[in-house]
Coordinates of C-alpha atoms in Angstrom, one line a residue:
Chain A
M1306 CA -18.2 22.3 -25.6
G1307 CA -17.4 21.7 -22.0
F1308 CA -15.6 18.8 -20.4
K1309 CA -17.1 16.2 -18.2
A1310 CA -16.4 16.4 -14.5
Y1311 CA -14.3 13.7 -13.1
L1312 CA -16.0 11.5 -10.5
H1313 CA -14.1 9.7 -7.7
K1314 CA -15.7 7.4 -5.2
V1315 CA -14.0 7.7 -1.8
Q1316 CA -12.2 4.5 -0.8
Y1317 CA -11.9 3.0 2.7
Y1318 CA -8.1 3.0 2.3
E1319 CA -8.2 6.7 1.7
T1320 CA -9.5 7.4 5.2
D1321 CA -7.5 8.0 8.3
Q1322 CA -8.2 7.7 12.0
M1323 CA -9.9 11.1 12.0
G1324 CA -12.7 9.3 10.2
V1325 CA -12.2 11.4 7.1
V1326 CA -10.1 11.2 3.9
H1327 CA -6.5 11.8 4.6
H1328 CA -5.5 15.2 3.2
S1329 CA -2.7 13.8 1.0
N1330 CA -5.2 11.9 -1.1
Y1331 CA -6.6 15.2 -2.5
I1332 CA -3.2 15.7 -4.2
R1333 CA -3.7 12.2 -5.8
W1334 CA -7.3 13.1 -6.8
F1335 CA -6.0 16.2 -8.6
E1336 CA -3.8 13.9 -10.6
E1337 CA -6.7 11.5 -11.4
S1338 CA -8.7 14.4 -12.7
R1339 CA -5.8 16.0 -14.5
V1340 CA -5.1 12.7 -16.4
D1341 CA -8.8 12.5 -17.3
F1342 CA -8.9 16.1 -18.4
M1343 CA -5.9 15.5 -20.7
E1344 CA -7.6 12.6 -22.2
Q1345 CA -10.8 14.6 -22.8
I1346 CA -8.8 17.4 -24.7
G1347 CA -7.6 14.7 -27.0
S1348 CA -4.2 14.1 -25.6
N1349 CA -3.2 11.6 -23.0
Y1350 CA -0.3 11.5 -20.6
D1351 CA 0.5 7.9 -21.4
A1352 CA 1.2 8.8 -25.1
L1353 CA 3.2 11.8 -24.1
E1354 CA 5.5 9.6 -22.0
R1355 CA 5.9 7.2 -24.8
D1356 CA 7.0 10.1 -27.0
G1357 CA 9.9 10.6 -24.5
Y1358 CA 8.6 13.5 -22.5
I1359 CA 7.6 13.8 -18.9
S1360 CA 5.6 16.5 -17.3
P1361 CA 6.6 16.7 -13.7
V1362 CA 4.6 18.7 -11.0
T1363 CA 6.7 21.7 -10.0
S1364 CA 4.3 22.8 -7.3
V1365 CA 1.0 21.9 -5.8
K1366 CA -1.3 23.4 -3.2
C1367 CA -4.6 22.5 -1.6
D1368 CA -7.0 24.4 0.6
Y1369 CA -9.3 22.1 2.6
K1370 CA -12.8 23.5 3.2
T1371 CA -14.9 20.6 4.4
M1372 CA -14.1 16.9 4.9
A1373 CA -14.9 14.1 2.4
K1374 CA -15.8 10.8 4.1
F1375 CA -16.0 7.1 3.2
G1376 CA -19.3 6.6 1.5
D1377 CA -19.1 9.9 -0.4
S1378 CA -18.3 10.4 -4.0
V1379 CA -16.7 13.7 -5.2
Y1380 CA -16.3 15.5 -8.4
I1381 CA -12.9 16.9 -9.1
I1382 CA -13.2 19.8 -11.6
T1383 CA -10.0 20.7 -13.5
K1384 CA -9.3 23.9 -15.4
L1385 CA -6.3 24.8 -17.4
E1386 CA -5.6 28.2 -16.0
R1387 CA -2.4 29.2 -17.8
F1388 CA -0.1 27.9 -20.5
N1389 CA 2.9 29.7 -22.0
G1390 CA 4.3 27.0 -24.2
I1391 CA 6.8 25.9 -21.5
T1392 CA 4.9 25.7 -18.2
F1393 CA 1.2 25.4 -17.3
S1394 CA -1.1 25.8 -14.3
L1395 CA -4.2 23.8 -13.5
T1396 CA -6.8 24.6 -10.8
Y1397 CA -9.1 22.1 -9.1
K1398 CA -12.3 22.1 -7.3
V1399 CA -13.4 19.1 -5.2
I1400 CA -17.2 19.0 -4.8
D1401 CA -19.4 16.5 -3.1
S1402 CA -21.3 14.6 -5.8
V1403 CA -24.7 14.8 -3.9
T1404 CA -24.7 18.0 -1.9
K1405 CA -22.4 19.9 -4.2
E1406 CA -20.7 21.2 -1.1
L1407 CA -17.2 22.4 -1.8
R1408 CA -14.6 20.1 -0.2
A1409 CA -11.3 21.7 -1.4
I1410 CA -9.7 23.9 -4.0
G1411 CA -6.2 23.4 -5.4
E1412 CA -3.6 24.3 -7.9
S1413 CA -0.7 22.5 -9.6
N1414 CA 2.1 23.8 -11.8
H1415 CA 3.9 21.7 -14.4
C1416 CA 6.7 21.9 -17.0
F1417 CA 7.8 19.5 -19.8
I1418 CA 11.1 17.7 -19.7
N1419 CA 12.7 15.5 -22.4
G1420 CA 14.5 12.2 -22.0
K1421 CA 17.7 13.9 -21.1
G1422 CA 16.0 15.7 -18.2
K1423 CA 16.1 19.1 -20.0
L1424 CA 13.3 21.6 -19.8
I1425 CA 11.7 21.9 -23.2
S1426 CA 9.4 24.3 -25.1
L1427 CA 6.4 22.4 -26.2
K1428 CA 5.8 25.0 -28.9
K1429 CA 9.1 23.9 -30.6
E1430 CA 9.1 20.2 -29.8
N1431 CA 5.5 19.1 -30.1
T1432 CA 3.2 21.3 -32.1
K1433 CA 0.2 19.1 -31.8
Y1434 CA 0.3 18.9 -28.0
Y1435 CA 1.1 22.6 -27.9
G1436 CA -2.0 23.4 -29.9
L1437 CA -4.2 21.2 -27.8
L1438 CA -3.2 22.8 -24.6
L1439 CA -3.4 26.4 -26.0
E1440 CA -7.0 26.1 -27.1
T1441 CA -7.9 24.6 -23.8
V1442 CA -6.8 27.5 -21.6
G1443 CA -9.6 28.9 -19.6
K1444 CA -11.9 26.0 -20.3
E1445 CA -13.2 24.0 -17.3
M1446 CA -14.9 20.7 -16.7
E1447 CA -18.6 21.2 -16.2
E1448 CA -19.5 20.7 -12.6
F1449 CA -22.3 18.2 -13.1
Chain B
M288 CA 26.2 -13.1 12.7
G289 CA 22.6 -12.2 12.6
F290 CA 20.9 -9.3 10.9
K291 CA 19.4 -6.2 12.6
A292 CA 15.7 -6.1 12.8
Y293 CA 14.0 -3.4 10.7
L294 CA 12.2 -0.7 12.8
H295 CA 9.2 1.1 11.4
K296 CA 7.4 4.0 13.1
V297 CA 3.6 3.9 12.4
Q298 CA 2.6 7.0 10.5
Y299 CA -0.7 8.8 10.8
Y300 CA -1.3 8.5 7.0
E301 CA -1.1 4.7 7.5
T302 CA -4.2 4.6 9.7
D303 CA -7.8 4.2 8.5
Q304 CA -11.1 5.1 10.1
M305 CA -11.1 1.8 12.1
G306 CA -8.4 3.7 14.1
V307 CA -5.7 1.2 13.2
V308 CA -3.2 0.7 10.4
H309 CA -4.8 -0.1 7.1
H310 CA -4.0 -3.7 6.2
S311 CA -2.5 -2.9 2.9
N312 CA 0.4 -1.1 4.6
Y313 CA 1.8 -4.3 6.0
I314 CA 2.6 -5.3 2.4
R315 CA 4.6 -2.1 2.1
W316 CA 6.3 -2.7 5.4
F317 CA 7.4 -6.1 4.1
E318 CA 9.0 -4.3 1.2
E319 CA 10.7 -1.8 3.5
S320 CA 12.2 -4.6 5.6
R321 CA 13.1 -6.7 2.5
V322 CA 15.1 -3.8 1.0
D323 CA 16.8 -3.3 4.3
F324 CA 17.6 -7.0 4.6
M325 CA 19.1 -7.0 1.1
E326 CA 21.3 -4.1 2.0
Q327 CA 22.4 -5.9 5.2
I328 CA 23.5 -9.0 3.2
G329 CA 25.7 -6.8 1.1
S330 CA 23.6 -6.4 -1.9
N331 CA 21.1 -3.7 -2.6
Y332 CA 18.0 -3.5 -4.8
D333 CA 18.9 -0.2 -6.2
A334 CA 22.2 -1.6 -7.6
L335 CA 20.4 -4.6 -8.9
E336 CA 18.1 -2.4 -11.0
R337 CA 21.0 -0.4 -12.3
D338 CA 22.5 -3.7 -13.5
G339 CA 19.4 -4.1 -15.6
Y340 CA 17.5 -6.6 -13.5
I341 CA 14.2 -6.3 -11.7
S342 CA 12.9 -8.7 -9.1
P343 CA 9.1 -8.5 -9.1
V344 CA 6.9 -9.9 -6.4
T345 CA 5.1 -13.0 -7.8
S346 CA 2.9 -13.5 -4.7
V347 CA 2.4 -12.1 -1.3
K348 CA 0.3 -13.0 1.7
C349 CA -0.3 -11.6 5.2
D350 CA -2.0 -13.0 8.3
Y351 CA -3.1 -10.3 10.7
K352 CA -3.0 -11.2 14.4
T353 CA -3.4 -8.0 16.3
M354 CA -3.7 -4.4 15.2
A355 CA -0.8 -1.8 15.0
K356 CA -1.9 1.7 15.9
F357 CA -0.6 5.3 15.4
G358 CA 1.9 5.9 18.1
D359 CA 3.3 2.4 17.9
S360 CA 6.6 1.3 16.3
V361 CA 7.0 -2.2 14.9
Y362 CA 9.9 -4.4 14.0
I363 CA 9.5 -6.2 10.7
I364 CA 11.8 -9.3 10.8
T365 CA 12.7 -10.8 7.4
K366 CA 14.0 -14.2 6.7
L367 CA 15.2 -15.7 3.4
E368 CA 13.3 -18.9 3.5
R369 CA 14.2 -20.5 0.1
F370 CA 16.3 -19.7 -2.9
N371 CA 16.8 -22.0 -5.9
G372 CA 18.8 -19.7 -8.2
I373 CA 15.7 -18.6 -10.0
T374 CA 13.1 -17.8 -7.4
F375 CA 13.2 -17.0 -3.7
S376 CA 10.8 -16.8 -0.8
L377 CA 10.9 -14.4 2.2
T378 CA 8.9 -14.6 5.4
Y379 CA 8.1 -11.8 7.7
K380 CA 7.1 -11.2 11.3
V381 CA 5.7 -7.9 12.4
I382 CA 6.2 -7.4 16.1
D383 CA 5.4 -4.4 18.4
S384 CA 8.7 -2.7 19.4
V385 CA 7.7 -2.3 23.0
T386 CA 5.4 -5.2 24.0
K387 CA 6.9 -7.7 21.4
E388 CA 3.3 -8.7 20.7
L389 CA 3.0 -10.3 17.3
R390 CA 1.0 -8.1 14.8
A391 CA 1.3 -10.1 11.6
I392 CA 3.2 -12.8 9.7
G393 CA 3.6 -12.9 6.0
E394 CA 5.4 -14.2 3.0
S395 CA 6.5 -13.0 -0.4
N396 CA 7.8 -14.8 -3.5
H397 CA 10.0 -13.3 -6.1
C398 CA 11.8 -14.0 -9.4
F399 CA 14.4 -12.1 -11.4
I400 CA 13.7 -10.6 -14.8
N401 CA 16.2 -9.0 -17.2
G402 CA 15.7 -5.8 -19.3
K403 CA 13.8 -7.7 -21.9
G404 CA 11.3 -9.0 -19.4
K405 CA 12.6 -12.5 -19.5
L406 CA 12.9 -14.7 -16.4
I407 CA 16.6 -15.3 -15.6
S408 CA 18.7 -17.7 -13.6
L409 CA 20.7 -15.6 -11.2
K410 CA 23.2 -18.5 -10.9
K411 CA 24.1 -17.9 -14.6
E412 CA 23.7 -14.2 -14.9
N413 CA 25.0 -12.7 -11.6
T414 CA 27.3 -15.0 -9.6
K415 CA 28.0 -12.4 -6.9
Y416 CA 24.3 -11.8 -6.1
Y417 CA 23.6 -15.5 -6.4
G418 CA 26.3 -16.3 -3.8
L419 CA 25.0 -13.6 -1.5
L420 CA 21.5 -15.0 -1.5
L421 CA 22.6 -18.6 -1.2
E422 CA 24.6 -18.1 1.9
T423 CA 21.7 -16.1 3.5
V424 CA 19.1 -18.8 3.2
G425 CA 17.7 -19.7 6.6
K426 CA 19.2 -16.7 8.3
E427 CA 16.8 -14.2 10.0
M428 CA 17.0 -10.7 11.3
E429 CA 17.4 -10.7 15.1
E430 CA 14.2 -9.7 16.8
F431 CA 15.7 -7.0 19.0
Chain C
M558 CA -28.9 -12.5 -11.3
G559 CA -25.2 -11.9 -11.4
F560 CA -23.3 -8.9 -10.1
K561 CA -21.6 -6.2 -12.1
A562 CA -17.8 -6.5 -12.4
Y563 CA -16.0 -3.6 -10.7
L564 CA -13.9 -1.4 -13.0
H565 CA -10.8 0.4 -11.9
K566 CA -8.7 2.7 -14.0
V567 CA -5.0 2.5 -13.2
Q568 CA -3.7 5.7 -11.7
Y569 CA -0.3 7.2 -12.3
Y570 CA 0.3 7.4 -8.5
E571 CA -0.2 3.6 -8.4
T572 CA 2.8 2.9 -10.6
D573 CA 6.4 2.4 -9.3
Q574 CA 9.8 2.8 -11.0
M575 CA 9.5 -0.7 -12.5
G576 CA 7.0 1.1 -14.8
V577 CA 4.0 -1.1 -13.6
V578 CA 1.5 -0.9 -10.8
H579 CA 3.1 -1.4 -7.4
H580 CA 2.0 -4.8 -6.1
S581 CA 0.6 -3.4 -2.8
N582 CA -2.2 -1.6 -4.8
Y583 CA -3.8 -4.9 -5.8
I584 CA -4.7 -5.4 -2.1
R585 CA -6.4 -2.0 -2.2
W586 CA -8.2 -2.9 -5.4
F587 CA -9.5 -6.0 -3.7
E588 CA -11.0 -3.7 -1.0
E589 CA -12.5 -1.4 -3.7
S590 CA -14.2 -4.3 -5.4
R591 CA -15.3 -5.8 -2.0
V592 CA -17.0 -2.6 -1.0
D593 CA -18.7 -2.4 -4.3
F594 CA -19.8 -6.1 -4.1
M595 CA -21.3 -5.5 -0.6
E596 CA -23.2 -2.6 -2.0
Q597 CA -24.5 -4.7 -4.8
I598 CA -25.8 -7.4 -2.5
G599 CA -27.9 -4.8 -0.7
S600 CA -25.6 -4.1 2.2
N601 CA -22.9 -1.6 2.5
Y602 CA -19.9 -1.4 4.7
D603 CA -20.5 2.2 5.7
A604 CA -23.9 1.3 7.2
L605 CA -22.3 -1.7 9.0
E606 CA -19.8 0.6 10.7
R607 CA -22.5 3.0 11.7
D608 CA -24.3 0.0 13.4
G609 CA -21.2 -0.4 15.5
Y610 CA -19.6 -3.3 13.8
I611 CA -16.3 -3.5 12.0
S612 CA -15.2 -6.3 9.7
P613 CA -11.4 -6.4 9.7
V614 CA -9.3 -8.3 7.3
T615 CA -7.8 -11.3 9.0
S616 CA -5.6 -12.4 6.1
V617 CA -5.0 -11.5 2.5
K618 CA -3.0 -13.0 -0.4
C619 CA -2.4 -12.2 -4.0
D620 CA -0.7 -14.1 -6.8
Y621 CA 0.6 -11.8 -9.6
K622 CA 0.3 -13.2 -13.1
T623 CA 1.0 -10.3 -15.4
M624 CA 1.5 -6.6 -14.8
A625 CA -1.1 -3.9 -15.0
K626 CA 0.3 -0.6 -16.4
F627 CA -0.7 3.1 -16.4
G628 CA -3.2 3.6 -19.2
D629 CA -4.9 0.2 -18.4
S630 CA -8.2 -0.4 -16.8
V631 CA -8.9 -3.6 -14.9
Y632 CA -11.9 -5.5 -13.7
I633 CA -11.7 -6.8 -10.2
I634 CA -14.2 -9.7 -9.9
T635 CA -15.2 -10.6 -6.4
K636 CA -16.8 -13.8 -5.2
L637 CA -18.1 -14.7 -1.7
E638 CA -16.4 -18.1 -1.4
R639 CA -17.4 -19.1 2.2
F640 CA -19.5 -17.8 5.1
N641 CA -20.2 -19.6 8.3
G642 CA -21.9 -16.9 10.3
I643 CA -18.8 -15.7 12.0
T644 CA -16.1 -15.5 9.3
F645 CA -16.1 -15.2 5.5
S646 CA -13.8 -15.6 2.6
L647 CA -13.7 -13.6 -0.7
T648 CA -11.8 -14.4 -3.8
Y649 CA -10.7 -12.0 -6.5
K650 CA -9.7 -12.0 -10.1
V651 CA -8.0 -9.0 -11.7
I652 CA -8.5 -8.9 -15.4
D653 CA -7.5 -6.4 -18.1
S654 CA -10.6 -4.6 -19.3
V655 CA -9.6 -4.8 -22.9
T656 CA -7.6 -7.9 -23.5
K657 CA -9.2 -9.9 -20.6
E658 CA -5.8 -11.1 -19.7
L659 CA -5.6 -12.3 -16.1
R660 CA -3.4 -9.9 -14.0
A661 CA -3.8 -11.5 -10.6
I662 CA -5.9 -13.7 -8.3
G663 CA -6.3 -13.2 -4.6
E664 CA -8.2 -14.0 -1.5
S665 CA -9.1 -12.3 1.8
N666 CA -10.6 -13.5 5.0
H667 CA -12.7 -11.5 7.4
C668 CA -14.5 -11.6 10.7
F669 CA -17.0 -9.3 12.5
I670 CA -16.1 -7.4 15.7
N671 CA -18.4 -5.2 17.8
G672 CA -17.7 -1.9 19.4
K673 CA -15.9 -3.5 22.3
G674 CA -13.5 -5.3 20.0
K675 CA -15.2 -8.7 20.5
L676 CA -15.6 -11.3 17.8
I677 CA -19.3 -11.7 17.1
S678 CA -21.6 -14.1 15.4
L679 CA -23.5 -12.3 12.7
K680 CA -26.2 -15.0 12.8
K681 CA -27.0 -13.8 16.3
E682 CA -26.4 -10.1 16.1
N683 CA -27.5 -9.0 12.7
T684 CA -30.0 -11.3 11.0
K685 CA -30.5 -9.1 8.0
Y686 CA -26.8 -8.9 7.2
Y687 CA -26.4 -12.6 7.9
G688 CA -29.1 -13.4 5.4
L689 CA -27.7 -11.2 2.8
L690 CA -24.3 -12.8 3.0
L691 CA -25.7 -16.4 3.2
E692 CA -27.6 -16.1 0.0
T693 CA -24.6 -14.6 -1.8
V694 CA -22.2 -17.5 -1.1
G695 CA -20.9 -18.9 -4.4
K696 CA -22.1 -16.0 -6.5
E697 CA -19.6 -14.0 -8.4
M698 CA -19.5 -10.7 -10.2
E699 CA -19.9 -11.2 -13.9
E700 CA -16.7 -10.7 -15.7
F701 CA -17.9 -8.2 -18.3
Chain D
M1399 CA 18.5 24.2 21.9
G1400 CA 17.5 23.1 18.4
F1401 CA 15.5 20.2 17.3
K1402 CA 16.9 17.1 15.5
A1403 CA 16.1 16.9 11.8
Y1404 CA 13.8 14.2 10.8
L1405 CA 15.3 11.5 8.5
H1406 CA 13.3 9.6 6.0
K1407 CA 14.6 6.8 3.8
V1408 CA 12.9 6.8 0.4
Q1409 CA 10.9 3.6 -0.1
Y1410 CA 10.4 1.7 -3.4
Y1411 CA 6.6 2.0 -3.1
E1412 CA 7.0 5.8 -3.0
T1413 CA 8.4 5.9 -6.5
D1414 CA 6.4 6.2 -9.7
Q1415 CA 7.1 5.3 -13.3
M1416 CA 9.0 8.6 -13.8
G1417 CA 11.7 6.8 -11.7
V1418 CA 11.4 9.3 -8.9
V1419 CA 9.3 9.8 -5.8
H1420 CA 5.7 10.5 -6.6
H1421 CA 5.0 14.1 -5.6
S1422 CA 2.1 13.3 -3.3
N1423 CA 4.5 11.5 -0.9
Y1424 CA 6.2 14.8 0.1
I1425 CA 2.9 15.8 1.7
R1426 CA 3.1 12.6 3.7
W1427 CA 6.7 13.3 4.6
F1428 CA 5.7 16.7 5.9
E1429 CA 3.3 14.9 8.2
E1430 CA 6.0 12.4 9.3
S1431 CA 8.3 15.3 10.2
R1432 CA 5.5 17.3 11.8
V1433 CA 4.6 14.5 14.2
D1434 CA 8.2 14.0 15.1
F1435 CA 8.6 17.8 15.7
M1436 CA 5.6 17.8 18.0
E1437 CA 7.1 14.9 20.0
Q1438 CA 10.4 16.8 20.2
I1439 CA 8.7 19.9 21.7
G1440 CA 7.2 17.7 24.4
S1441 CA 3.8 17.2 23.1
N1442 CA 2.6 14.4 20.8
Y1443 CA -0.3 14.2 18.4
D1444 CA -1.4 10.8 19.7
A1445 CA -2.0 12.3 23.2
L1446 CA -3.8 15.3 21.8
E1447 CA -6.3 13.0 20.0
R1448 CA -6.8 11.0 23.2
D1449 CA -7.7 14.3 24.9
G1450 CA -10.5 14.7 22.4
Y1451 CA -9.0 17.2 20.0
I1452 CA -8.0 16.8 16.4
S1453 CA -5.8 19.2 14.5
P1454 CA -6.8 19.0 10.8
V1455 CA -4.7 20.4 7.9
T1456 CA -6.5 23.4 6.5
S1457 CA -4.1 23.9 3.7
V1458 CA -0.8 22.5 2.3
K1459 CA 1.6 23.4 -0.4
C1460 CA 4.8 22.1 -1.8
D1461 CA 7.4 23.5 -4.3
Y1462 CA 9.4 20.8 -5.9
K1463 CA 13.0 21.8 -6.7
T1464 CA 14.9 18.5 -7.5
M1465 CA 13.7 14.9 -7.5
A1466 CA 14.3 12.4 -4.7
K1467 CA 15.0 8.9 -5.8
F1468 CA 14.8 5.3 -4.4
G1469 CA 18.1 4.8 -2.6
D1470 CA 18.2 8.3 -1.2
S1471 CA 17.5 9.4 2.3
V1472 CA 16.1 12.9 3.0
Y1473 CA 15.9 15.2 5.9
I1474 CA 12.6 16.9 6.4
I1475 CA 13.2 20.1 8.5
T1476 CA 10.1 21.5 10.2
K1477 CA 9.7 25.0 11.6
L1478 CA 6.7 26.4 13.5
E1479 CA 6.3 29.7 11.6
R1480 CA 3.3 31.2 13.3
F1481 CA 0.8 30.4 16.1
N1482 CA -2.0 32.7 17.3
G1483 CA -3.6 30.4 19.8
I1484 CA -6.2 29.1 17.3
T1485 CA -4.3 28.3 14.1
F1486 CA -0.7 27.6 13.3
S1487 CA 1.6 27.4 10.3
L1488 CA 4.5 25.1 9.7
T1489 CA 7.2 25.3 7.0
Y1490 CA 9.2 22.4 5.7
K1491 CA 12.5 21.9 3.8
V1492 CA 13.3 18.5 2.2
I1493 CA 17.1 18.1 1.8
D1494 CA 19.1 15.2 0.5
S1495 CA 20.9 13.6 3.5
V1496 CA 24.2 13.2 1.6
T1497 CA 24.5 16.0 -0.9
K1498 CA 22.3 18.5 1.2
E1499 CA 20.7 19.4 -2.1
L1500 CA 17.3 21.0 -1.6
R1501 CA 14.5 18.7 -2.9
A1502 CA 11.4 20.7 -1.9
I1503 CA 10.0 23.4 0.4
G1504 CA 6.5 23.4 1.7
E1505 CA 4.0 24.8 4.2
S1506 CA 0.9 23.6 6.0
N1507 CA -1.7 25.3 8.0
H1508 CA -3.7 23.8 10.9
C1509 CA -6.4 24.5 13.4
F1510 CA -7.8 22.7 16.5
I1511 CA -11.2 21.1 16.6
N1512 CA -12.9 19.5 19.6
G1513 CA -14.9 16.3 19.7
K1514 CA -18.0 18.1 18.5
G1515 CA -16.2 19.4 15.4
K1516 CA -16.0 22.9 16.7
L1517 CA -13.0 25.2 16.2
I1518 CA -11.4 25.8 19.6
S1519 CA -8.9 28.3 21.0
L1520 CA -6.0 26.3 22.4
K1521 CA -5.2 29.2 24.7
K1522 CA -8.5 28.6 26.5
E1523 CA -8.9 24.9 26.3
N1524 CA -5.4 23.5 26.7
T1525 CA -2.9 25.8 28.4
K1526 CA -0.1 23.3 28.5
Y1527 CA -0.2 22.6 24.8
Y1528 CA -0.7 26.3 24.1
G1529 CA 2.5 27.1 26.0
L1530 CA 4.5 24.5 24.3
L1531 CA 3.5 25.7 20.8
L1532 CA 4.0 29.4 21.8
E1533 CA 7.6 29.0 22.9
T1534 CA 8.4 26.9 19.8
V1535 CA 7.5 29.6 17.3
G1536 CA 10.4 30.5 15.1
K1537 CA 12.5 27.5 16.1
E1538 CA 13.5 25.0 13.6
M1539 CA 14.9 21.5 13.4
E1540 CA 18.7 21.6 12.9
E1541 CA 19.6 20.6 9.4
F1542 CA 22.1 17.9 10.3

């Protein structure tokens, strides 16, 4: 079973004076889609934080191909690329919802930290969440 | 003695496709200036939160007069309008740093809440902060 | 016929260190719902700008009642309160999508400006848009 | 002669519920410092846009090392790494203003586009700006 692509409607406040979406918002769209992806695999980030863990972004990148505009909607397609029990990588594709034109591709890396700010092994500390991530590696949201 | 006006340089990411600063950013500028104002009166919001209090915004408004643009810098002039020991009101003027043209005026209202989410009387719970606010009522940052 | 309430899922990047949605985002949510409302009445802001008009916000206010959190979704209910052919007022209610608890109420005022930056009468310059707005006065999105 | 490091005071609205600066803001800080850097080399982005050019971001990345918090100020140190007349790369270091601890490193790539949306060679179209960039390659803002 695949995952449902995440749909985002471009907001006016996301534009800049170039008349297109400000590039920093794509980093936020990655997060929107990532949260949705985590919910779809049966976990959710909100619950993870309530359990006392946080999962900070250790790096992010984005390659801009074409420009999203106000009036557009875009799909942000997330894929869990790699997970070793301690860190994980996600990749993203941003695609226009109508023309399917590629707007951007990106990647983010993450780890898990407990309430004391220490890096943890999910394999040891949260078997359920570990299992969920492990079986999701390589799977991707369906494009449309 | 007056307080020093808070200077903000307009950022590109604050613009929208109208070619001017998106109106929501003025609300953020009020916060920037408010934090600076609190530091100038000898308190600071960071310390207040470490003491276990938060001071949420209970209302905010802004009247837009003329439009700030990328390339501009603006002064945001804060004044403590009212403080009754439990709630307080601040007013704001946004002024172009060069032409002194008025960009916007605004107001925000605030209360104090403790770690349990309960409304508190600063008069009872934090005499020092109470005194600082009380003697600041009616004083305003100097415009330039 | 009523209008469909606008649904917004709270995003992680909308939170602040108080653990709730930063108050400035409600101003952006008003815009999200306003754009959606305009589309539902048969106009859309994107088309208006392509016709050479802009409709800036002349004032905005928000009263915060309770705090939206990450993990929540909210309805933002827009109503066209007043329209005189030149300026118009919208009011907003932000309501939790599950508990229906009121999060905030707000208001924004707007005018129309042409490409030369001059205030215009929509009644004279754009009969179609004028009619659409006029017949929408007093109607509100349905809450759910 | 070196360039002056760009100082940014962390704002409350830049934090998220992790209690630190939301990672997307570093991408905006890069822009703040980039604009300041361009002004320091004798150009400025505002003037470039008035001349009919835009310089979009074609890619961006950021590696997060330690977390900036509300109450902190950071230096964002920009360096023009590469410029070939058509595209250019900037690198960034984000450093705590007091402890000098490294918060993040990053990179952005850019091109130049004219009013018709076509990629241009700055060498041909704007000799002055071309010269300014060329002589700046490899130079960096001074850290403090």
